[in-house]
Amino acid sequence: LRRAREATLGAHEHQELPFEKLVVELQPERSLSHSPLFQVMFTLQNDEGRGDALAGLEVSGVGAAMEIAKFDLSLTLAATVQGLRGVLNYGTDLFERGTIERMLGHLERVLEQVAADADVRLSRLELLGQAERAQVVEAWNGTAAEVPADRCIHELFEVQAARAPDAVAVRFEEESLTYRELNARANRLAHHLRGRGVGPEVRVGVLMERSLEMVVSLLAVLKAGGAYVPLDPGLPAERLAYMLDDSAVPLVLVQAALRGAVPAREGVGVLAVDALAERLAAEPAENPAGGAEPDSLAYVIYTSGSTGRPKGVMNAHRGVMNRLAWMQAQYGMGADDVVLQKTPFSFDVSVWEFFWPLQRGACLVMARPEGHRDPLYLQEVIERRGVTTLHFVPSMLQQFVETADPARCGSLLRVVCSGEALPPALVERFHERFPAPVELHNLYGPTEAAVDVSYWPCARTSPVTVVPIGRPVWNTALYVLDAALRPVPVGTPGELYIGGVQVARGYQGRAAMTAERFVPDPFSTEGGARLYRTGDRARWRADGAIEYLGRLDFQVKVRGFRIELGEIESVLLGHPGVREAVVLAREDVSGDRRLVAYLVSDVEAGVLREHLLRELPE
């Protein structure tokens, strides 16, 4: 009644309408008249009737036929002389028959366990039968696949450079490098880094704008055996200083123009790669021998942290190699493909953008700095360079779909989405504007698990109501568990856990946080196997795909950026003029999600904004 009254008053803003008129206007509304007063009804009846009341006759009840469901769910149990009998009545527009049959099976198992032990704790009751448990734990995680176990990320690039040395490997604006040239430049820099002590497990900072030097530097660090730490030049100096201290990098690679952006730290050297031409010319052009192993650290990428400080996630070569091998088998990149690298390299999506094409002989096109924010610029690059593959976060894909001219993007073959939930309406709009053969794929994965761990092809033929995050990739397991780390039934929400080869080592220098988020894997037969607790709420679908349902904590995604609201609150509370602070992500306009801080403070907003910008990304 209140909602209807507000809706009616909305059309007559200053007019008070009599209550009786509102009631009359409500009467024909089907949605209200058909809404139950409550959704679920449970009835327990004692029906131990006298079955021998009529001599010589057997008497039993016959259930009356039901044509409609008065409630969403209505469970009636009756205790009879034969035992407990029941009927579950449900609305067919809300539940599928398979779902109801599973629910009845769960109820039977609960009753059996309670009958066997009346003192059993509720937390110990098992809903899943053996067959359903085997399905969600084993069958849907049957992802075992052979992946080269003795290779590192850069080594497949070296193989490709030897196979097709004169093919163009990377382009940036009007510059380009062939596979031979890129490999030689990376080798010379790698030998130089070796001479400066870079080797396995040594972190090397890379603070650069998108450029040829960036690609050379990343490959050189890996070839030297080290692990790269991406440092975004646009980050505040205090945040960069913290990341340098936390990662313990002895060296930062920069472009000469950005030398001044590196905070001065004792024991940290700065090397301007684009000013080293003469010195590097004396270094060998051959591939460095030895170096990293598959389990060696490949990179440390920093993400937002709830305590006010970012946390560095450590990933090894083996997990990345598994991810790239799966992607190649799934999508089949070849020498004719062109990949647009536009994701900031401080996000792990950039890992496959850099190394997948370079391992497969394709051409890597680097977008200009900040070009990833401009749909018309992206359209121009796609058309000019014949881009076949690129990535979008859904919020940016929305802008691109509505802005770009599909006729000028005819080279596109595949668009990959990740970083946010993919709205069904956006999938339909994409297919409406971009005709076949271009494909849209939805992938999911946190930084703590070597890029993506699940995938879902967005088919053109099937109607879209929900876009799942899909099924696990090779050698990866996904579990939806309750608080006791037990699998939950199909369709039941729980927390999503990730197991398998792509699970990260943990957080740089944060043993307690690592132990909290990376827990022993109770489903694995491998010693020391761990699961990563994602904090994501999810559920299995009946077809074996997983649906993402939101977060279980205060982490949010804004335009693909993973943000811990507690980090912003912590920085705000660090200002002496702020007594209390709460930060929320609000979406007052659909598709326009914004961060809003509520404060108890006598400090002007402009002063607080400057305070935040000294420590947090813009």
Coordinates of C-alpha atoms in Angstrom, one line a residue:
L1 CA 0.0 0.0 0.0
R2 CA 2.8 2.4 0.9
R3 CA 4.6 1.8 -2.4
A4 CA 1.4 2.2 -4.4
R5 CA 0.6 5.4 -2.5
E6 CA 4.0 6.8 -3.2
A7 CA 3.7 5.9 -6.9
T8 CA 0.3 7.5 -7.1
L9 CA 1.5 10.6 -5.3
G10 CA 4.4 10.8 -7.7
A11 CA 1.9 11.7 -10.4
H12 CA 0.2 14.3 -8.2
E13 CA 3.1 15.7 -6.2
H14 CA 1.2 18.1 -4.0
Q15 CA -2.2 16.4 -3.9
E16 CA -3.4 14.4 -0.9
L17 CA -5.5 11.5 -2.1
P18 CA -8.1 9.7 0.1
F19 CA -7.0 6.3 1.4
E20 CA -10.1 4.7 0.0
K21 CA -9.2 5.7 -3.5
L22 CA -5.8 4.1 -3.2
V23 CA -7.4 0.8 -2.1
V24 CA -9.8 0.9 -5.1
E25 CA -6.9 1.5 -7.5
L26 CA -5.0 -1.4 -6.0
Q27 CA -7.7 -4.0 -6.5
P28 CA -7.0 -4.9 -10.1
E29 CA -3.2 -5.2 -9.7
R30 CA -2.4 -8.9 -10.4
S31 CA 1.1 -8.7 -8.9
L32 CA -0.2 -7.6 -5.6
S33 CA -3.3 -9.8 -5.4
H34 CA -1.2 -12.9 -6.3
S35 CA 1.6 -12.1 -3.8
P36 CA 1.4 -14.5 -0.8
L37 CA 1.4 -13.0 2.7
F38 CA 4.4 -15.3 3.4
Q39 CA 6.5 -17.4 1.0
V40 CA 7.0 -20.7 2.9
M41 CA 4.6 -22.8 4.9
F42 CA 5.4 -25.8 7.0
T43 CA 2.8 -28.1 8.5
L44 CA 3.3 -31.1 10.8
Q45 CA 0.2 -33.3 11.3
N46 CA -0.4 -36.2 13.6
D47 CA -2.4 -38.6 11.3
E48 CA -2.2 -41.8 13.2
G49 CA -5.8 -42.7 12.3
R50 CA -7.4 -46.0 13.2
G51 CA -6.7 -48.1 10.1
D52 CA -8.9 -50.9 11.5
A53 CA -12.0 -48.8 12.0
L54 CA -13.9 -50.8 9.4
A55 CA -13.6 -54.5 9.7
G56 CA -12.4 -56.2 6.6
L57 CA -11.3 -53.0 4.8
E58 CA -8.0 -51.3 4.3
V59 CA -8.3 -47.6 4.8
S60 CA -5.7 -45.1 3.4
G61 CA -5.6 -41.5 2.4
V62 CA -5.7 -40.2 -1.1
G63 CA -4.0 -36.8 -1.7
A64 CA -6.2 -34.2 -3.4
A65 CA -5.0 -32.9 -6.7
M66 CA -3.6 -29.4 -6.6
E67 CA -3.7 -27.1 -9.6
I68 CA -2.1 -24.1 -8.1
A69 CA 0.6 -23.3 -5.4
K70 CA -0.7 -20.9 -2.8
F71 CA 2.8 -20.3 -1.5
D72 CA 6.3 -20.4 -3.0
L73 CA 6.9 -23.6 -1.0
S74 CA 4.5 -25.5 1.2
L75 CA 5.7 -28.6 3.0
T76 CA 3.2 -30.8 4.8
L77 CA 4.5 -33.8 6.9
A78 CA 2.1 -36.3 8.5
A79 CA 3.0 -38.9 11.1
T80 CA 1.0 -42.0 10.2
V81 CA 1.0 -45.6 11.4
Q82 CA 3.1 -46.5 8.4
G83 CA 5.7 -43.8 9.2
L84 CA 6.4 -40.2 8.2
R85 CA 4.8 -39.1 4.9
G86 CA 5.0 -35.7 3.2
V87 CA 4.0 -33.5 0.3
L88 CA 6.0 -30.5 -1.0
N89 CA 3.9 -28.1 -3.1
Y90 CA 5.8 -25.5 -5.1
G91 CA 5.4 -22.7 -7.6
T92 CA 6.6 -23.9 -11.0
D93 CA 7.5 -20.4 -12.1
L94 CA 10.1 -20.2 -9.3
F95 CA 11.5 -23.8 -9.0
E96 CA 12.4 -26.5 -11.4
R97 CA 11.4 -30.1 -10.7
G98 CA 15.0 -31.2 -10.4
T99 CA 15.6 -28.6 -7.7
I100 CA 12.6 -29.8 -5.7
E101 CA 13.7 -33.4 -6.0
R102 CA 17.1 -32.5 -4.7
M103 CA 15.6 -30.6 -1.7
L104 CA 13.5 -33.6 -0.8
G105 CA 16.6 -35.8 -1.0
H106 CA 18.3 -33.4 1.4
L107 CA 15.3 -33.5 3.8
E108 CA 15.4 -37.3 3.8
R109 CA 19.1 -37.3 4.7
V110 CA 18.6 -34.9 7.5
L111 CA 15.7 -37.0 9.0
E112 CA 17.8 -40.2 8.7
Q113 CA 20.7 -38.6 10.6
V114 CA 18.4 -37.2 13.3
A115 CA 16.6 -40.5 13.7
A116 CA 20.0 -42.3 14.1
D117 CA 21.3 -39.7 16.6
A118 CA 18.8 -37.4 18.2
D119 CA 21.7 -35.4 19.9
V120 CA 23.6 -34.7 16.6
R121 CA 24.6 -31.1 16.2
L122 CA 22.9 -29.1 13.4
S123 CA 26.4 -28.1 12.1
R124 CA 27.2 -31.8 11.6
L125 CA 24.2 -32.7 9.5
E126 CA 25.2 -33.6 5.9
L127 CA 22.8 -32.6 3.1
L128 CA 24.6 -34.1 0.2
G129 CA 24.3 -37.8 -0.7
Q130 CA 27.3 -39.7 -2.1
A131 CA 26.3 -39.1 -5.8
E132 CA 25.7 -35.4 -5.4
R133 CA 28.9 -34.9 -3.4
A134 CA 30.9 -36.7 -6.1
Q135 CA 29.3 -34.5 -8.7
V136 CA 30.2 -31.1 -7.2
V137 CA 33.6 -32.2 -5.8
E138 CA 34.9 -34.5 -8.5
A139 CA 32.9 -34.7 -11.7
W140 CA 32.6 -30.9 -12.2
N141 CA 36.2 -30.5 -11.2
G142 CA 37.5 -33.1 -13.6
T143 CA 40.0 -30.7 -15.2
A144 CA 43.2 -32.7 -15.3
A145 CA 45.3 -31.9 -18.4
E146 CA 48.9 -32.4 -19.5
V147 CA 50.8 -29.1 -19.5
P148 CA 54.6 -28.8 -20.0
A149 CA 55.9 -29.0 -16.5
D150 CA 59.5 -27.8 -17.2
R151 CA 58.8 -24.5 -19.0
C152 CA 58.8 -20.9 -17.8
I153 CA 56.8 -18.0 -19.3
H154 CA 59.7 -16.5 -21.3
E155 CA 61.0 -19.8 -22.7
L156 CA 58.0 -20.4 -25.0
F157 CA 58.7 -16.8 -26.3
E158 CA 62.3 -17.8 -27.0
V159 CA 61.0 -20.9 -29.0
Q160 CA 58.8 -18.7 -31.1
A161 CA 61.6 -16.1 -31.7
A162 CA 63.7 -18.9 -33.1
R163 CA 60.8 -20.3 -35.2
A164 CA 59.8 -17.0 -36.9
P165 CA 62.5 -14.4 -36.1
D166 CA 61.4 -11.8 -38.7
A167 CA 57.7 -11.7 -37.8
V168 CA 56.5 -8.5 -36.0
A169 CA 56.3 -9.2 -32.3
V170 CA 55.2 -5.9 -30.9
R171 CA 54.0 -2.5 -32.1
F172 CA 53.6 0.8 -30.2
E173 CA 52.4 3.8 -32.2
E174 CA 54.7 3.9 -35.2
E175 CA 57.5 1.8 -33.7
S176 CA 57.8 -2.0 -33.9
L177 CA 60.1 -4.9 -33.0
T178 CA 60.4 -8.3 -34.7
Y179 CA 60.7 -11.4 -32.6
R180 CA 64.5 -11.4 -33.3
E181 CA 64.9 -7.8 -32.2
L182 CA 62.7 -8.1 -29.1
N183 CA 64.4 -11.3 -28.0
A184 CA 67.9 -9.7 -28.5
R185 CA 67.0 -6.5 -26.6
A186 CA 65.5 -8.5 -23.8
N187 CA 68.5 -10.8 -23.6
R188 CA 71.0 -7.9 -23.4
L189 CA 69.0 -6.3 -20.6
A190 CA 68.7 -9.7 -18.9
H191 CA 72.4 -10.3 -19.0
H192 CA 72.9 -6.8 -17.5
L193 CA 70.4 -7.5 -14.7
R194 CA 72.2 -10.8 -14.0
G195 CA 75.4 -8.7 -13.5
R196 CA 73.5 -6.6 -11.0
G197 CA 72.5 -9.6 -8.9
V198 CA 69.0 -10.4 -10.4
G199 CA 68.2 -14.1 -10.2
P200 CA 65.5 -16.5 -8.9
E201 CA 63.2 -14.9 -6.3
V202 CA 64.7 -11.5 -6.7
R203 CA 62.0 -8.8 -7.2
V204 CA 62.6 -6.1 -9.8
G205 CA 60.3 -3.0 -9.9
V206 CA 59.1 -1.8 -13.3
L207 CA 57.8 1.7 -13.3
M208 CA 56.9 2.6 -16.9
E209 CA 54.2 3.9 -19.2
R210 CA 53.0 1.5 -21.9
S211 CA 55.8 1.3 -24.5
L212 CA 58.2 -1.0 -26.2
E213 CA 60.6 -0.6 -23.2
M214 CA 57.9 -2.0 -21.0
V215 CA 57.7 -5.3 -23.0
V216 CA 61.5 -5.5 -23.2
S217 CA 61.8 -5.0 -19.4
L218 CA 59.2 -7.5 -18.4
L219 CA 60.8 -10.2 -20.6
A220 CA 64.3 -9.3 -19.4
V221 CA 63.4 -9.6 -15.7
L222 CA 61.9 -13.1 -16.3
K223 CA 64.9 -14.1 -18.5
A224 CA 67.3 -13.1 -15.8
G225 CA 65.4 -15.4 -13.4
G226 CA 63.7 -12.6 -11.4
A227 CA 60.1 -11.6 -10.7
Y228 CA 58.7 -8.2 -11.8
V229 CA 56.7 -5.9 -9.6
P230 CA 54.6 -3.5 -11.7
L231 CA 54.6 0.1 -10.4
D232 CA 52.0 2.4 -11.9
P233 CA 53.6 5.9 -12.5
G234 CA 50.2 7.5 -11.6
L235 CA 50.2 6.1 -8.0
P236 CA 50.8 8.5 -5.1
A237 CA 54.5 8.7 -4.0
E238 CA 53.6 7.4 -0.5
R239 CA 51.9 4.3 -2.0
L240 CA 54.9 3.7 -4.3
A241 CA 57.3 4.1 -1.4
Y242 CA 55.3 1.5 0.6
M243 CA 55.3 -1.0 -2.3
L244 CA 59.1 -0.6 -2.8
D245 CA 59.7 -1.2 0.9
D246 CA 57.2 -4.1 1.1
S247 CA 58.5 -5.9 -2.0
A248 CA 62.1 -5.4 -1.1
V249 CA 63.1 -4.6 -4.6
P250 CA 66.8 -3.8 -5.0
L251 CA 66.3 -2.2 -8.5
V252 CA 63.6 -0.3 -10.4
L253 CA 63.5 -0.2 -14.2
V254 CA 62.2 3.1 -15.6
Q255 CA 62.0 5.2 -18.7
A256 CA 64.3 8.2 -18.4
A257 CA 61.4 10.7 -18.3
L258 CA 60.0 8.9 -15.2
R259 CA 63.2 8.7 -13.2
G260 CA 61.9 11.4 -10.8
A261 CA 58.7 9.4 -10.1
V262 CA 60.6 6.7 -8.2
P263 CA 60.6 7.6 -4.4
A264 CA 64.1 7.7 -3.0
R265 CA 64.7 4.6 -0.9
E266 CA 68.0 3.4 0.7
G267 CA 69.4 0.4 -1.2
V268 CA 67.1 0.7 -4.2
G269 CA 68.8 1.5 -7.5
V270 CA 67.1 3.1 -10.5
L271 CA 67.9 2.1 -14.1
A272 CA 66.6 4.1 -17.1
V273 CA 66.3 1.4 -19.7
D274 CA 65.9 3.7 -22.7
A275 CA 69.2 5.5 -21.8
L276 CA 71.3 2.3 -21.7
A277 CA 71.8 1.7 -25.4
E278 CA 75.6 1.9 -25.5
R279 CA 76.0 -0.1 -22.3
L280 CA 73.6 -2.8 -23.4
A281 CA 75.2 -3.1 -26.8
A282 CA 78.2 -4.8 -25.2
E283 CA 76.0 -7.5 -23.6
P284 CA 75.4 -10.9 -25.3
A285 CA 72.3 -11.2 -27.5
E286 CA 71.9 -14.9 -26.8
N287 CA 69.3 -16.3 -24.4
P288 CA 70.7 -16.4 -20.8
A289 CA 71.2 -19.9 -19.5
G290 CA 69.7 -21.2 -16.3
G291 CA 67.6 -18.8 -14.2
A292 CA 64.1 -19.4 -13.1
E293 CA 62.4 -22.8 -12.6
P294 CA 58.6 -23.4 -13.1
D295 CA 58.0 -22.9 -9.3
S296 CA 60.1 -19.7 -9.2
L297 CA 58.3 -16.4 -8.6
A298 CA 57.2 -14.7 -11.8
Y299 CA 55.5 -11.5 -10.5
V300 CA 54.1 -9.7 -7.5
I301 CA 51.0 -7.6 -8.2
Y302 CA 49.6 -5.3 -5.5
T303 CA 45.9 -5.1 -4.7
S304 CA 43.8 -3.0 -2.3
G305 CA 44.1 -4.0 1.3
S306 CA 41.4 -3.6 4.0
T307 CA 43.9 -2.4 6.6
G308 CA 44.9 0.7 4.7
R309 CA 47.9 -0.8 2.9
P310 CA 48.0 -2.7 -0.4
K311 CA 49.0 -6.3 -0.3
G312 CA 51.3 -8.0 -2.8
V313 CA 50.2 -11.3 -4.4
M314 CA 52.9 -13.7 -5.4
N315 CA 52.4 -15.9 -8.4
A316 CA 54.9 -18.4 -9.9
H317 CA 55.6 -19.4 -13.5
R318 CA 53.8 -22.8 -13.3
G319 CA 50.4 -21.4 -12.6
V320 CA 50.7 -18.8 -15.4
M321 CA 51.9 -21.4 -17.8
N322 CA 48.8 -23.6 -17.0
R323 CA 46.5 -20.6 -17.6
L324 CA 48.2 -19.8 -21.0
A325 CA 48.2 -23.4 -22.1
W326 CA 44.5 -23.7 -21.4
M327 CA 43.7 -20.4 -23.2
Q328 CA 45.6 -21.6 -26.3
A329 CA 43.7 -24.9 -26.4
Q330 CA 40.4 -23.1 -25.9
Y331 CA 40.8 -20.3 -28.4
G332 CA 43.7 -21.3 -30.6
M333 CA 45.8 -18.2 -31.3
G334 CA 47.9 -18.2 -34.4
A335 CA 50.5 -16.1 -36.2
D336 CA 47.7 -14.1 -38.0
D337 CA 46.2 -12.9 -34.7
V338 CA 46.7 -9.4 -33.2
V339 CA 46.2 -8.8 -29.5
L340 CA 45.6 -5.3 -28.1
Q341 CA 47.4 -4.8 -24.8
K342 CA 45.4 -2.1 -23.0
T343 CA 45.0 -3.3 -19.4
P344 CA 47.3 -1.5 -17.0
F345 CA 50.1 -3.8 -16.1
S346 CA 49.4 -3.5 -12.4
F347 CA 46.3 -5.7 -13.2
D348 CA 46.9 -9.4 -13.7
V349 CA 44.7 -9.5 -16.9
S350 CA 47.8 -7.9 -18.5
V351 CA 49.8 -11.1 -17.9
W352 CA 47.9 -13.0 -20.7
E353 CA 47.7 -9.9 -22.9
F354 CA 51.6 -9.7 -22.9
F355 CA 52.7 -13.3 -22.9
W356 CA 50.0 -15.3 -24.7
P357 CA 50.5 -13.7 -28.1
L358 CA 54.3 -13.7 -27.7
Q359 CA 54.3 -17.4 -27.0
R360 CA 52.2 -18.1 -30.1
G361 CA 53.8 -15.9 -32.8
A362 CA 51.0 -13.3 -32.9
C363 CA 51.5 -9.6 -32.9
L364 CA 51.2 -7.6 -29.7
V365 CA 49.9 -4.0 -30.1
M366 CA 50.4 -1.7 -27.2
A367 CA 47.7 0.9 -26.7
R368 CA 49.0 4.4 -25.9
P369 CA 49.0 5.5 -22.2
E370 CA 45.5 6.1 -21.0
G371 CA 44.2 5.0 -24.4
H372 CA 42.3 2.1 -22.7
R373 CA 39.8 4.7 -21.5
D374 CA 38.8 6.1 -25.0
P375 CA 36.4 3.9 -27.0
L376 CA 37.0 5.9 -30.2
Y377 CA 40.8 5.5 -29.9
L378 CA 40.4 1.8 -29.4
Q379 CA 38.1 1.6 -32.5
E380 CA 40.8 3.3 -34.5
V381 CA 43.6 0.9 -33.3
I382 CA 41.4 -2.1 -34.0
E383 CA 40.7 -0.9 -37.5
R384 CA 44.3 0.2 -38.3
R385 CA 46.1 -2.8 -36.8
G386 CA 43.6 -5.5 -37.6
V387 CA 43.1 -6.4 -33.9
T388 CA 41.5 -9.8 -33.4
T389 CA 41.6 -10.2 -29.6
L390 CA 41.1 -7.8 -26.7
H391 CA 39.8 -7.6 -23.2
F392 CA 37.3 -5.3 -21.5
V393 CA 35.9 -4.9 -18.0
P394 CA 32.1 -4.9 -18.5
S395 CA 31.7 -1.3 -17.6
M396 CA 34.1 -0.3 -20.3
L397 CA 32.6 -2.8 -22.8
Q398 CA 29.3 -1.0 -22.3
Q399 CA 30.8 2.3 -23.4
F400 CA 32.6 0.6 -26.3
V401 CA 29.5 -1.2 -27.5
E402 CA 27.5 2.0 -27.6
T403 CA 30.2 4.2 -29.0
A404 CA 32.2 2.1 -31.5
D405 CA 31.2 1.5 -35.1
P406 CA 31.0 -2.3 -35.6
A407 CA 31.7 -1.8 -39.3
R408 CA 35.2 -0.5 -38.4
C409 CA 35.9 -3.4 -36.1
G410 CA 35.6 -6.1 -38.7
S411 CA 38.8 -7.8 -37.7
L412 CA 37.6 -8.7 -34.2
L413 CA 37.2 -12.4 -33.5
R414 CA 37.1 -12.6 -29.7
V415 CA 36.3 -10.2 -26.9
V416 CA 37.1 -11.4 -23.4
C417 CA 35.4 -9.9 -20.3
S418 CA 36.4 -10.2 -16.7
G419 CA 36.9 -8.0 -13.6
E420 CA 33.2 -7.4 -12.9
A421 CA 29.9 -9.2 -13.2
L422 CA 28.8 -9.3 -16.8
P423 CA 25.1 -8.1 -17.2
P424 CA 22.8 -10.2 -19.4
A425 CA 21.6 -7.0 -21.1
L426 CA 25.1 -6.1 -22.1
V427 CA 25.6 -9.6 -23.7
E428 CA 22.5 -9.2 -25.7
R429 CA 23.4 -5.7 -26.8
F430 CA 26.9 -6.8 -27.8
H431 CA 25.5 -9.6 -30.0
E432 CA 23.0 -7.2 -31.4
R433 CA 25.7 -4.7 -32.5
F434 CA 28.6 -7.0 -33.3
P435 CA 27.7 -9.8 -35.7
A436 CA 29.3 -13.2 -36.0
P437 CA 32.0 -14.4 -36.1
V438 CA 33.1 -12.2 -33.2
E439 CA 32.7 -14.1 -29.9
L440 CA 32.1 -12.9 -26.3
H441 CA 33.6 -14.8 -23.4
N442 CA 33.1 -14.2 -19.7
L443 CA 36.1 -15.2 -17.5
Y444 CA 36.6 -15.0 -13.7
G445 CA 39.6 -15.1 -11.5
P446 CA 41.2 -13.1 -8.6
T447 CA 44.8 -11.9 -8.5
E448 CA 45.4 -14.7 -6.0
A449 CA 45.0 -17.4 -8.6
A450 CA 47.2 -16.6 -11.7
V451 CA 44.7 -14.6 -13.7
D452 CA 41.5 -16.5 -14.6
V453 CA 40.2 -19.8 -13.1
S454 CA 36.8 -20.2 -14.9
Y455 CA 35.2 -19.4 -18.3
W456 CA 31.9 -19.2 -20.0
P457 CA 31.3 -18.7 -23.7
C458 CA 28.4 -16.3 -24.2
A459 CA 26.4 -18.1 -27.0
R460 CA 24.3 -16.1 -29.4
T461 CA 21.5 -18.7 -29.7
S462 CA 20.4 -19.1 -26.1
P463 CA 18.4 -16.5 -24.2
V464 CA 20.4 -14.7 -21.5
T465 CA 18.9 -14.3 -18.0
V466 CA 22.1 -14.7 -15.9
V467 CA 25.7 -14.8 -17.2
P468 CA 27.6 -17.4 -15.1
I469 CA 31.3 -17.3 -14.4
G470 CA 31.3 -20.8 -15.8
R471 CA 33.4 -23.9 -15.3
P472 CA 37.0 -24.3 -14.1
V473 CA 40.0 -24.2 -16.4
W474 CA 42.6 -26.9 -16.7
N475 CA 44.1 -28.4 -13.5
T476 CA 41.9 -26.1 -11.4
A477 CA 39.1 -26.9 -8.9
L478 CA 36.3 -24.7 -7.8
Y479 CA 34.3 -25.5 -4.7
V480 CA 31.2 -23.8 -3.2
L481 CA 31.5 -24.5 0.6
D482 CA 29.8 -23.6 3.8
A483 CA 31.5 -22.2 6.9
A484 CA 32.7 -25.7 7.9
L485 CA 34.4 -26.2 4.4
R486 CA 31.7 -28.7 3.4
P487 CA 30.3 -28.7 -0.2
V488 CA 26.8 -27.2 -0.4
P489 CA 24.1 -28.5 -2.6
V490 CA 23.5 -27.4 -6.2
G491 CA 21.6 -24.1 -6.2
T492 CA 22.6 -23.3 -2.6
P493 CA 24.7 -20.2 -2.0
G494 CA 28.1 -20.6 -0.3
E495 CA 31.6 -19.2 -0.5
L496 CA 33.7 -19.9 -3.6
Y497 CA 37.1 -21.6 -3.0
I498 CA 39.8 -22.1 -5.6
G499 CA 42.2 -25.1 -5.7
G500 CA 44.8 -26.4 -8.1
V501 CA 48.0 -25.3 -9.8
Q502 CA 47.0 -21.7 -10.3
V503 CA 46.6 -20.8 -6.6
A504 CA 49.2 -18.2 -5.6
R505 CA 51.9 -18.6 -3.0
G506 CA 50.2 -16.0 -0.8
Y507 CA 50.8 -12.4 0.2
Q508 CA 54.2 -10.8 0.3
G509 CA 55.4 -10.5 3.9
R510 CA 52.0 -11.2 5.4
A511 CA 52.1 -14.7 6.9
A512 CA 49.0 -14.3 9.1
M513 CA 46.9 -13.0 6.2
T514 CA 48.2 -15.7 3.9
A515 CA 47.2 -18.4 6.5
E516 CA 43.7 -16.9 6.8
R517 CA 43.0 -16.7 3.1
F518 CA 45.0 -19.7 1.8
V519 CA 43.7 -22.8 3.8
P520 CA 44.6 -26.5 3.6
D521 CA 42.7 -28.3 0.8
P522 CA 40.6 -31.1 2.3
F523 CA 39.7 -32.5 -1.2
S524 CA 43.3 -32.9 -2.6
T525 CA 45.5 -35.9 -2.3
E526 CA 48.6 -33.8 -2.8
G527 CA 50.6 -32.9 0.3
G528 CA 50.5 -29.2 1.1
A529 CA 47.7 -28.4 -1.3
R530 CA 45.8 -25.3 -0.4
L531 CA 42.5 -23.6 -1.3
Y532 CA 42.1 -19.8 -1.7
R533 CA 39.1 -18.3 0.0
T534 CA 37.8 -15.8 -2.5
G535 CA 35.2 -14.1 -0.3
D536 CA 32.8 -14.3 -3.3
R537 CA 29.3 -15.7 -2.8
A538 CA 28.4 -18.2 -5.5
R539 CA 26.3 -21.3 -6.3
W540 CA 26.4 -24.3 -8.6
R541 CA 23.9 -24.5 -11.4
A542 CA 22.3 -27.8 -12.4
D543 CA 24.4 -27.7 -15.6
G544 CA 27.7 -27.6 -13.7
A545 CA 28.3 -23.9 -14.2
I546 CA 28.9 -21.4 -11.3
E547 CA 26.9 -18.2 -10.8
Y548 CA 28.5 -15.3 -9.0
L549 CA 26.2 -13.8 -6.4
G550 CA 28.2 -11.0 -4.9
R551 CA 30.7 -10.4 -2.0
L552 CA 30.7 -11.8 1.5
D553 CA 32.7 -8.8 2.8
F554 CA 33.2 -5.1 2.0
Q555 CA 35.3 -5.5 -1.1
V556 CA 33.8 -3.9 -4.2
K557 CA 34.6 -3.5 -7.9
V558 CA 34.4 0.0 -9.5
R559 CA 35.1 0.0 -13.3
G560 CA 37.1 -3.2 -12.8
F561 CA 39.2 -1.8 -9.9
R562 CA 39.2 -4.1 -6.9
I563 CA 38.8 -1.9 -3.9
E564 CA 38.7 -2.6 -0.2
L565 CA 36.4 0.0 1.4
G566 CA 38.2 -0.5 4.7
E567 CA 41.4 0.8 3.1
I568 CA 39.7 4.1 2.2
E569 CA 38.2 4.3 5.7
S570 CA 41.6 3.7 7.3
V571 CA 43.2 6.5 5.3
L572 CA 40.4 8.9 6.2
L573 CA 40.6 8.1 9.8
G574 CA 44.3 8.8 9.6
H575 CA 43.5 12.5 9.2
P576 CA 43.4 14.2 12.7
G577 CA 40.2 16.0 11.8
V578 CA 38.1 12.9 11.1
R579 CA 36.5 11.1 14.0
E580 CA 34.4 8.5 12.2
A581 CA 34.2 7.4 8.6
V582 CA 32.2 4.9 6.6
V583 CA 32.6 4.3 2.8
L584 CA 30.0 2.8 0.5
A585 CA 29.8 2.0 -3.2
R586 CA 26.6 3.5 -4.5
E587 CA 24.9 3.1 -7.9
D588 CA 22.3 5.8 -7.9
V589 CA 22.3 5.7 -11.8
S590 CA 22.5 2.3 -13.4
G591 CA 26.0 1.5 -14.6
D592 CA 27.5 4.5 -12.7
R593 CA 29.0 3.1 -9.5
R594 CA 30.7 5.6 -7.2
L595 CA 32.4 5.6 -3.9
V596 CA 30.8 7.8 -1.2
A597 CA 32.3 8.6 2.2
Y598 CA 30.2 9.5 5.2
L599 CA 32.1 11.4 7.8
V600 CA 32.0 12.9 11.3
S601 CA 34.5 15.7 10.7
D602 CA 34.9 19.4 10.7
V603 CA 37.4 19.2 7.8
E604 CA 36.5 20.6 4.4
A605 CA 35.9 18.0 1.6
G606 CA 38.7 19.5 -0.6
V607 CA 41.2 19.0 2.2
L608 CA 40.2 15.4 2.7
R609 CA 40.3 14.7 -1.0
E610 CA 44.0 16.0 -1.1
H611 CA 44.7 13.8 1.9
L612 CA 43.3 10.7 0.2
L613 CA 45.2 11.4 -3.1
R614 CA 48.5 11.4 -1.2
E615 CA 48.0 7.7 -0.4
L616 CA 45.4 6.2 -2.6
P617 CA 45.1 5.7 -6.4
E618 CA 42.9 8.4 -8.0

